[in-house]
XYZ file of N, CA and C in Angstrom:
534
model
N 0.811 -1.210 0.000
C 0.000 0.000 0.000
C 0.844 1.260 0.000
N 2.015 1.194 0.679
C 2.832 2.409 0.730
C 3.340 2.791 -0.652
N 3.489 1.823 -1.558
C 3.933 2.132 -2.914
C 2.879 2.921 -3.678
N 1.635 2.781 -3.286
C 0.545 3.483 -3.961
C 0.311 4.879 -3.404
N 0.897 5.181 -2.271
C 0.653 6.486 -1.666
C 1.513 7.547 -2.326
N 1.095 8.791 -2.160
C 1.834 9.902 -2.750
C 3.100 10.215 -1.964
N 3.100 9.902 -0.682
C 4.295 10.119 0.119
C 4.750 8.779 0.667
N 6.014 8.517 0.551
C 6.531 7.249 1.060
C 6.995 7.442 2.497
N 6.986 6.357 3.275
C 7.454 6.477 4.656
C 8.941 6.821 4.685
N 9.371 7.388 5.797
C 10.772 7.769 5.950
C 11.660 6.541 5.769
N 12.777 6.735 5.105
C 13.744 5.661 4.894
C 14.965 5.923 5.768
N 14.887 5.432 6.992
C 15.976 5.630 7.936
C 17.125 4.674 7.632
N 18.332 5.099 7.933
C 19.504 4.215 7.848
C 19.586 3.362 9.113
N 19.243 3.960 10.256
C 19.169 3.202 11.502
C 17.889 2.369 11.464
N 17.743 1.460 12.398
C 16.578 0.573 12.425
C 15.372 1.311 13.016
N 14.308 1.400 12.232
C 13.077 2.056 12.670
C 12.330 1.110 13.613
N 12.168 1.530 14.868
C 11.448 0.709 15.849
C 10.233 1.464 16.391
N 9.710 2.362 15.581
C 8.529 3.125 15.961
C 7.421 2.181 16.419
N 6.845 2.480 17.569
C 5.757 1.673 18.103
C 6.218 0.470 18.914
N 7.521 0.283 19.021
C 8.069 -0.849 19.773
C 7.818 -0.680 21.266
N 7.827 -1.783 21.974
C 7.703 -1.733 23.435
C 9.051 -1.480 24.107
N 10.107 -1.403 23.318
C 11.437 -1.115 23.872
C 11.448 0.322 24.376
N 12.147 0.530 25.450
C 12.289 1.876 25.987
C 11.223 2.175 27.017
N 10.822 3.398 27.059
C 9.840 3.839 28.038
C 10.413 4.952 28.882
N 9.596 5.462 29.751
C 10.015 6.599 30.561
C 11.018 6.161 31.629
N 11.712 7.123 32.152
C 12.701 6.897 33.198
C 12.764 8.151 34.050
N 13.369 8.035 35.191
C 13.618 9.187 36.057
C 15.029 9.032 36.599
N 15.939 9.844 36.047
C 17.355 9.743 36.380
C 17.927 11.110 36.699
N 18.946 11.109 37.522
C 19.658 12.339 37.841
C 20.685 12.603 36.747
N 20.737 13.843 36.270
C 21.782 14.160 35.293
C 23.060 14.559 36.023
N 24.096 14.871 35.267
C 25.396 15.128 35.883
C 25.434 16.421 36.702
N 24.389 17.228 36.625
C 24.332 18.431 37.460
C 23.397 18.260 38.652
N 22.787 17.059 38.755
C 21.882 16.789 39.873
C 20.413 16.989 39.559
N 20.103 17.467 38.359
C 18.715 17.678 37.966
C 18.076 16.340 37.595
N 16.843 16.128 38.051
C 16.108 14.911 37.713
C 15.542 15.075 36.302
N 15.777 14.045 35.474
C 15.322 14.066 34.080
C 14.445 12.853 33.791
N 13.457 13.082 32.934
C 12.636 12.003 32.389
C 12.359 12.360 30.938
N 11.576 11.547 30.246
C 11.322 11.837 28.829
C 10.662 13.197 28.629
N 9.777 13.581 29.526
C 9.108 14.880 29.402
C 10.105 16.042 29.484
N 11.240 15.835 30.135
C 12.270 16.879 30.235
C 12.806 17.278 28.862
N 12.676 16.389 27.898
C 13.244 16.621 26.576
C 12.167 16.912 25.537
N 10.943 17.171 26.003
C 9.819 17.465 25.103
C 10.232 18.549 24.113
N 9.965 18.321 22.846
C 10.305 19.293 21.807
C 11.678 19.088 21.205
N 12.463 18.178 21.772
C 13.789 17.865 21.236
C 13.858 16.392 20.877
N 14.747 16.072 19.969
C 15.076 14.674 19.724
C 16.039 14.261 20.829
N 15.864 13.077 21.349
C 16.742 12.569 22.398
C 17.456 11.340 21.874
N 18.786 11.390 21.897
C 19.619 10.254 21.516
C 20.302 9.775 22.781
N 20.000 8.538 23.191
C 20.646 7.997 24.387
C 21.444 6.746 24.024
N 22.481 6.529 24.782
C 23.187 5.266 24.708
C 23.694 4.956 26.099
N 24.014 3.706 26.306
C 24.458 3.226 27.608
C 25.955 2.983 27.533
N 26.682 3.461 28.541
C 28.130 3.299 28.546
C 28.688 3.556 29.930
N 30.019 3.654 30.008
C 30.655 3.962 31.283
C 31.985 4.655 31.020
N 32.409 5.461 31.967
C 33.564 6.337 31.758
C 34.899 5.604 31.741
N 34.974 4.419 32.308
C 36.219 3.647 32.284
C 36.300 2.709 31.088
N 35.403 2.850 30.165
C 35.378 2.012 28.965
C 36.624 2.303 28.128
N 37.333 1.259 27.703
C 38.569 1.487 26.969
C 38.386 1.808 25.487
N 37.216 1.554 24.914
C 37.125 1.746 23.468
C 35.762 2.194 22.950
N 34.722 1.397 23.116
C 33.430 1.661 22.482
C 32.789 2.964 22.959
N 32.764 3.199 24.248
C 32.056 4.384 24.781
C 32.697 5.705 24.347
N 34.016 5.865 24.475
C 34.578 7.137 24.001
C 34.460 7.302 22.485
N 34.548 6.203 21.754
C 34.398 6.269 20.301
C 32.975 6.675 19.937
N 32.004 6.165 20.676
C 30.608 6.528 20.445
C 30.378 8.007 20.724
N 30.884 8.489 21.848
C 30.710 9.913 22.164
C 31.386 10.796 21.123
N 32.549 10.385 20.654
C 33.232 11.152 19.610
C 32.378 11.191 18.339
N 31.835 10.021 17.942
C 30.999 9.965 16.743
C 29.747 10.826 16.908
N 29.138 10.786 18.085
C 27.947 11.606 18.319
C 28.281 13.094 18.312
N 29.467 13.452 18.776
C 29.905 14.856 18.694
C 30.042 15.276 17.229
N 30.499 14.358 16.392
C 30.605 14.650 14.961
C 29.218 14.796 14.326
N 28.259 14.006 14.784
C 26.878 14.131 14.299
C 26.336 15.521 14.645
N 26.576 15.956 15.868
C 26.116 17.289 16.288
C 26.719 18.367 15.395
N 28.007 18.257 15.098
C 28.646 19.228 14.190
C 28.008 19.179 12.811
N 27.758 17.966 12.310
C 27.179 17.805 10.973
C 25.773 18.401 10.884
N 25.055 18.425 11.997
C 23.693 18.959 11.997
C 23.651 20.476 11.885
N 24.760 21.136 12.199
C 24.772 22.594 12.140
C 23.710 23.177 13.055
N 22.916 24.146 12.564
C 21.891 24.771 13.405
C 20.811 23.807 13.883
N 20.606 22.700 13.160
C 19.612 21.709 13.583
C 20.017 21.018 14.884
N 21.280 21.117 15.270
C 21.760 20.479 16.499
C 21.067 21.036 17.738
N 20.543 22.254 17.644
C 19.854 22.854 18.788
C 18.593 22.082 19.177
N 18.086 21.243 18.276
C 16.876 20.483 18.578
C 17.186 19.026 18.932
N 18.460 18.737 19.254
C 18.878 17.374 19.595
C 19.593 17.376 20.942
N 19.261 16.399 21.781
C 19.972 16.212 23.048
C 20.607 14.829 23.051
N 21.911 14.791 23.288
C 22.646 13.529 23.417
C 22.815 13.254 24.912
N 22.533 12.028 25.325
C 22.686 11.657 26.737
C 23.279 10.256 26.844
N 24.271 10.125 27.696
C 24.843 8.821 28.011
C 24.334 8.406 29.381
N 23.765 7.209 29.462
C 23.325 6.645 30.740
C 24.401 5.664 31.186
N 24.967 5.885 32.354
C 26.039 5.002 32.797
C 25.520 3.626 33.203
N 26.308 2.614 32.873
C 26.030 1.250 33.321
C 26.926 0.898 34.513
N 27.625 1.913 35.033
C 28.551 1.730 36.152
C 28.352 2.840 37.185
N 27.152 2.906 37.792
C 26.873 4.018 38.710
C 27.744 4.028 39.963
N 28.395 2.922 40.288
C 29.284 2.917 41.456
C 30.473 3.853 41.257
N 31.042 3.855 40.077
C 32.203 4.711 39.800
C 31.825 6.008 39.095
N 30.771 5.971 38.286
C 30.399 7.142 37.491
C 29.456 8.053 38.261
N 30.037 8.826 39.140
C 29.283 9.804 39.920
C 28.867 10.968 39.022
N 28.057 11.863 39.554
C 27.665 13.049 38.787
C 28.897 13.851 38.359
N 29.860 14.009 39.250
C 31.057 14.781 38.928
C 31.872 14.111 37.829
N 32.032 12.807 37.917
C 32.786 12.065 36.910
C 32.075 12.153 35.562
N 30.770 11.953 35.562
C 29.989 12.023 34.318
C 30.041 13.422 33.711
N 29.977 14.440 34.550
C 30.019 15.809 34.058
C 31.313 16.080 33.297
N 32.425 15.719 33.892
C 33.718 15.949 33.243
C 33.854 15.120 31.969
N 33.362 13.901 32.008
C 33.541 12.981 30.882
C 32.709 13.380 29.666
N 31.402 13.468 29.812
C 30.548 13.692 28.638
C 30.735 15.082 28.049
N 30.934 16.072 28.894
C 31.082 17.436 28.367
C 32.437 17.660 27.699
N 33.386 16.758 27.929
C 34.665 16.851 27.213
C 34.461 16.589 25.718
N 33.427 15.838 25.378
C 33.141 15.547 23.971
C 32.295 16.645 23.344
N 31.368 17.186 24.122
C 30.541 18.302 23.675
C 29.879 18.895 24.919
N 29.972 20.209 25.098
C 29.410 20.829 26.310
C 27.910 20.611 26.492
N 27.192 20.304 25.430
C 25.745 20.111 25.540
C 25.363 18.685 25.943
N 26.300 17.760 25.918
C 25.984 16.365 26.236
C 25.641 16.225 27.711
N 24.724 15.294 27.991
C 24.317 15.011 29.368
C 24.788 13.621 29.775
N 25.174 13.510 31.041
C 25.446 12.217 31.638
C 24.330 11.921 32.620
N 23.699 10.767 32.493
C 22.608 10.384 33.378
C 23.072 9.238 34.267
N 22.791 9.366 35.571
C 23.304 8.421 36.564
C 22.137 7.721 37.263
N 21.914 6.447 36.938
C 20.847 5.705 37.610
C 21.329 5.132 38.936
N 20.390 4.758 39.768
C 20.714 3.933 40.928
C 20.842 2.498 40.407
N 21.363 1.591 41.223
C 21.442 0.182 40.810
C 20.048 -0.360 40.487
N 19.050 0.031 41.280
C 17.672 -0.432 41.056
C 17.124 0.100 39.736
N 17.322 1.393 39.482
C 16.793 1.947 38.230
C 17.579 1.447 37.021
N 18.865 1.112 37.206
C 19.648 0.534 36.115
C 19.083 -0.832 35.728
N 18.694 -1.605 36.715
C 18.083 -2.910 36.446
C 16.774 -2.735 35.666
N 15.977 -1.761 36.057
C 14.718 -1.492 35.353
C 14.993 -1.034 33.915
N 15.995 -0.166 33.735
C 16.359 0.293 32.391
C 16.835 -0.867 31.529
N 17.593 -1.769 32.132
C 18.072 -2.942 31.414
C 16.899 -3.750 30.869
N 15.872 -3.903 31.677
C 14.671 -4.615 31.232
C 13.926 -3.819 30.159
N 13.747 -2.528 30.378
C 13.015 -1.678 29.442
C 13.651 -1.656 28.057
N 14.984 -1.560 28.022
C 15.696 -1.411 26.755
C 16.274 -2.723 26.234
N 15.968 -3.822 26.942
C 16.437 -5.155 26.530
C 17.961 -5.189 26.414
N 18.624 -4.695 27.467
C 20.080 -4.594 27.479
C 20.714 -5.778 28.187
N 21.937 -6.044 27.829
C 22.785 -6.966 28.568
C 23.827 -6.102 29.273
N 23.935 -6.257 30.583
C 24.930 -5.518 31.368
C 25.579 -6.506 32.328
N 26.888 -6.715 32.166
C 27.632 -7.648 33.023
C 28.912 -6.993 33.524
N 28.995 -6.849 34.831
C 30.217 -6.318 35.430
C 31.238 -7.456 35.499
N 32.402 -7.230 34.923
C 33.443 -8.250 34.911
C 34.163 -8.325 36.245
N 34.771 -9.434 36.504
C 35.527 -9.656 37.733
C 36.710 -8.676 37.773
N 36.911 -8.006 38.895
C 38.035 -7.064 38.991
C 39.384 -7.784 38.867
N 40.360 -7.055 38.316
C 41.709 -7.610 38.262
C 42.374 -7.426 39.627
N 43.647 -7.765 39.755
C 44.332 -7.719 41.056
C 44.373 -6.313 41.647
N 44.329 -5.300 40.802
C 44.344 -3.927 41.317
C 42.934 -3.397 41.596
N 41.904 -4.230 41.330
C 40.535 -3.810 41.605
C 39.817 -3.185 40.417
N 40.521 -3.008 39.299
C 39.898 -2.410 38.115
C 39.008 -3.439 37.426
N 37.858 -2.994 36.972
C 36.956 -3.866 36.227
C 36.357 -3.107 35.057
N 35.865 -3.854 34.110
C 35.124 -3.276 32.993
C 33.692 -3.821 33.052
N 32.851 -3.264 32.212
C 31.454 -3.680 32.175
C 31.104 -3.996 30.722
N 30.774 -5.256 30.477
C 30.262 -5.619 29.157
C 28.805 -5.170 29.098
N 28.439 -4.536 28.000
C 27.064 -4.039 27.895
C 26.664 -3.910 26.439
N 25.380 -3.880 26.225
C 24.846 -3.659 24.890
C 25.305 -2.289 24.419
N 25.992 -2.278 23.288
C 26.502 -1.027 22.723
C 25.537 -0.573 21.634
N 24.468 0.070 22.044
C 23.446 0.516 21.100
C 22.934 1.883 21.513
N 22.413 2.581 20.543
C 21.799 3.872 20.808
C 20.313 3.822 20.491
N 19.580 4.735 21.084
C 18.141 4.821 20.888
C 17.783 6.274 20.635
N 16.884 6.501 19.683
C 16.469 7.860 19.351
C 14.977 7.988 19.652
N 14.645 9.015 20.415
C 13.260 9.361 20.740
C 12.892 10.619 19.967
N 11.645 10.690 19.505
C 11.205 11.870 18.767
C 10.842 13.014 19.724
N 10.369 14.105 19.184
C 10.068 15.310 19.969
C 8.935 15.117 20.987
N 8.148 14.070 20.805
C 7.064 13.769 21.744
C 7.451 12.679 22.740
N 8.695 12.238 22.712
C 9.162 11.234 23.658
C 8.857 9.800 23.260
N 8.556 9.580 21.976
C 8.294 8.225 21.493
C 9.562 7.627 20.908
N 9.800 6.349 21.204
C 10.965 5.661 20.648
C 10.791 5.551 19.140
N 11.861 5.854 18.397
C 11.773 5.811 16.933
C 12.864 4.962 16.294
N 14.102 5.098 16.773
C 15.209 4.427 16.093
C 16.090 3.651 17.059
N 16.621 2.552 16.556
C 17.630 1.749 17.238
C 18.886 1.856 16.393
N 19.980 2.301 17.005
C 21.255 2.439 16.313
C 22.154 1.325 16.849
N 22.285 0.208 16.096
C 22.951 -0.978 16.632
C 24.379 -0.766 17.144
N 25.179 -0.022 16.439
C 26.570 0.183 16.859
C 26.934 1.656 16.680
N 26.542 2.510 17.630
C 26.771 3.939 17.419
C 28.243 4.308 17.260
N 29.152 3.485 17.784
C 30.573 3.793 17.624
C 31.038 3.559 16.191
N 30.308 2.767 15.420
C 30.637 2.510 14.022
C 29.744 3.284 13.062
N 28.932 4.177 13.594
C 27.936 4.817 12.753
C 28.553 5.713 11.696
N 27.802 5.839 10.632
C 28.148 6.788 9.596
C 27.534 8.116 10.034
N 28.372 9.090 10.292
C 27.932 10.380 10.827
C 26.867 11.018 9.937
N 27.098 11.036 8.641
C 26.136 11.665 7.726
C 24.799 10.931 7.752
N 24.829 9.588 7.844
C 23.580 8.821 7.880
C 22.764 9.141 9.125
N 23.404 9.164 10.297
C 22.645 9.460 11.514
C 22.154 10.903 11.502
N 22.969 11.828 11.015
C 22.528 13.214 10.919
C 21.295 13.315 10.008
N 21.297 12.584 8.885
C 20.136 12.568 8.005
C 18.916 11.972 8.693
N 19.135 10.857 9.421
C 18.017 10.244 10.153
C 17.420 11.233 11.158
N 18.244 11.966 11.853
C 17.750 12.923 12.834
C 17.002 14.066 12.161
N 17.442 14.477 10.998
C 16.720 15.528 10.270
C 15.335 15.043 9.848
N 15.244 13.767 9.448
C 13.949 13.195 9.056
C 13.037 13.171 10.248
């Protein structure tokens, strides 16, 4: 039927999950201590991904790529909010998150869940989160689903970005414009 219509549906490069049960509302503290939920971002596109500040590769690469997307959007970037939700709230305090995410772009937000709310988010977003056994010095990493999610201006889930660290900047910028 869509072939017969005068306007075709949007052709996203990321996976369109509009209407999916994945995601949902949340209530998390941002890196400045302000409580945020989906309504906090009403009128903006919200791009979230899950990561942690001690990540050796995927998380910083993802933030760098998302910073490039913001640059590519030019003036349209004012209608987009990037937020990283930590999967390591024990180490990623508000202060740590503030320094980390804003180093990539001053507009980026770091969201810090409690262990209980992280478990709920894991269920909501169908994530895998596994804290690895610490080494002899006590350092550990966290294996986690490396994916991004895009919410529209009304707070509805729209896109799943399977590997945001490998994303094509121009493709995601185009998807956000759509």
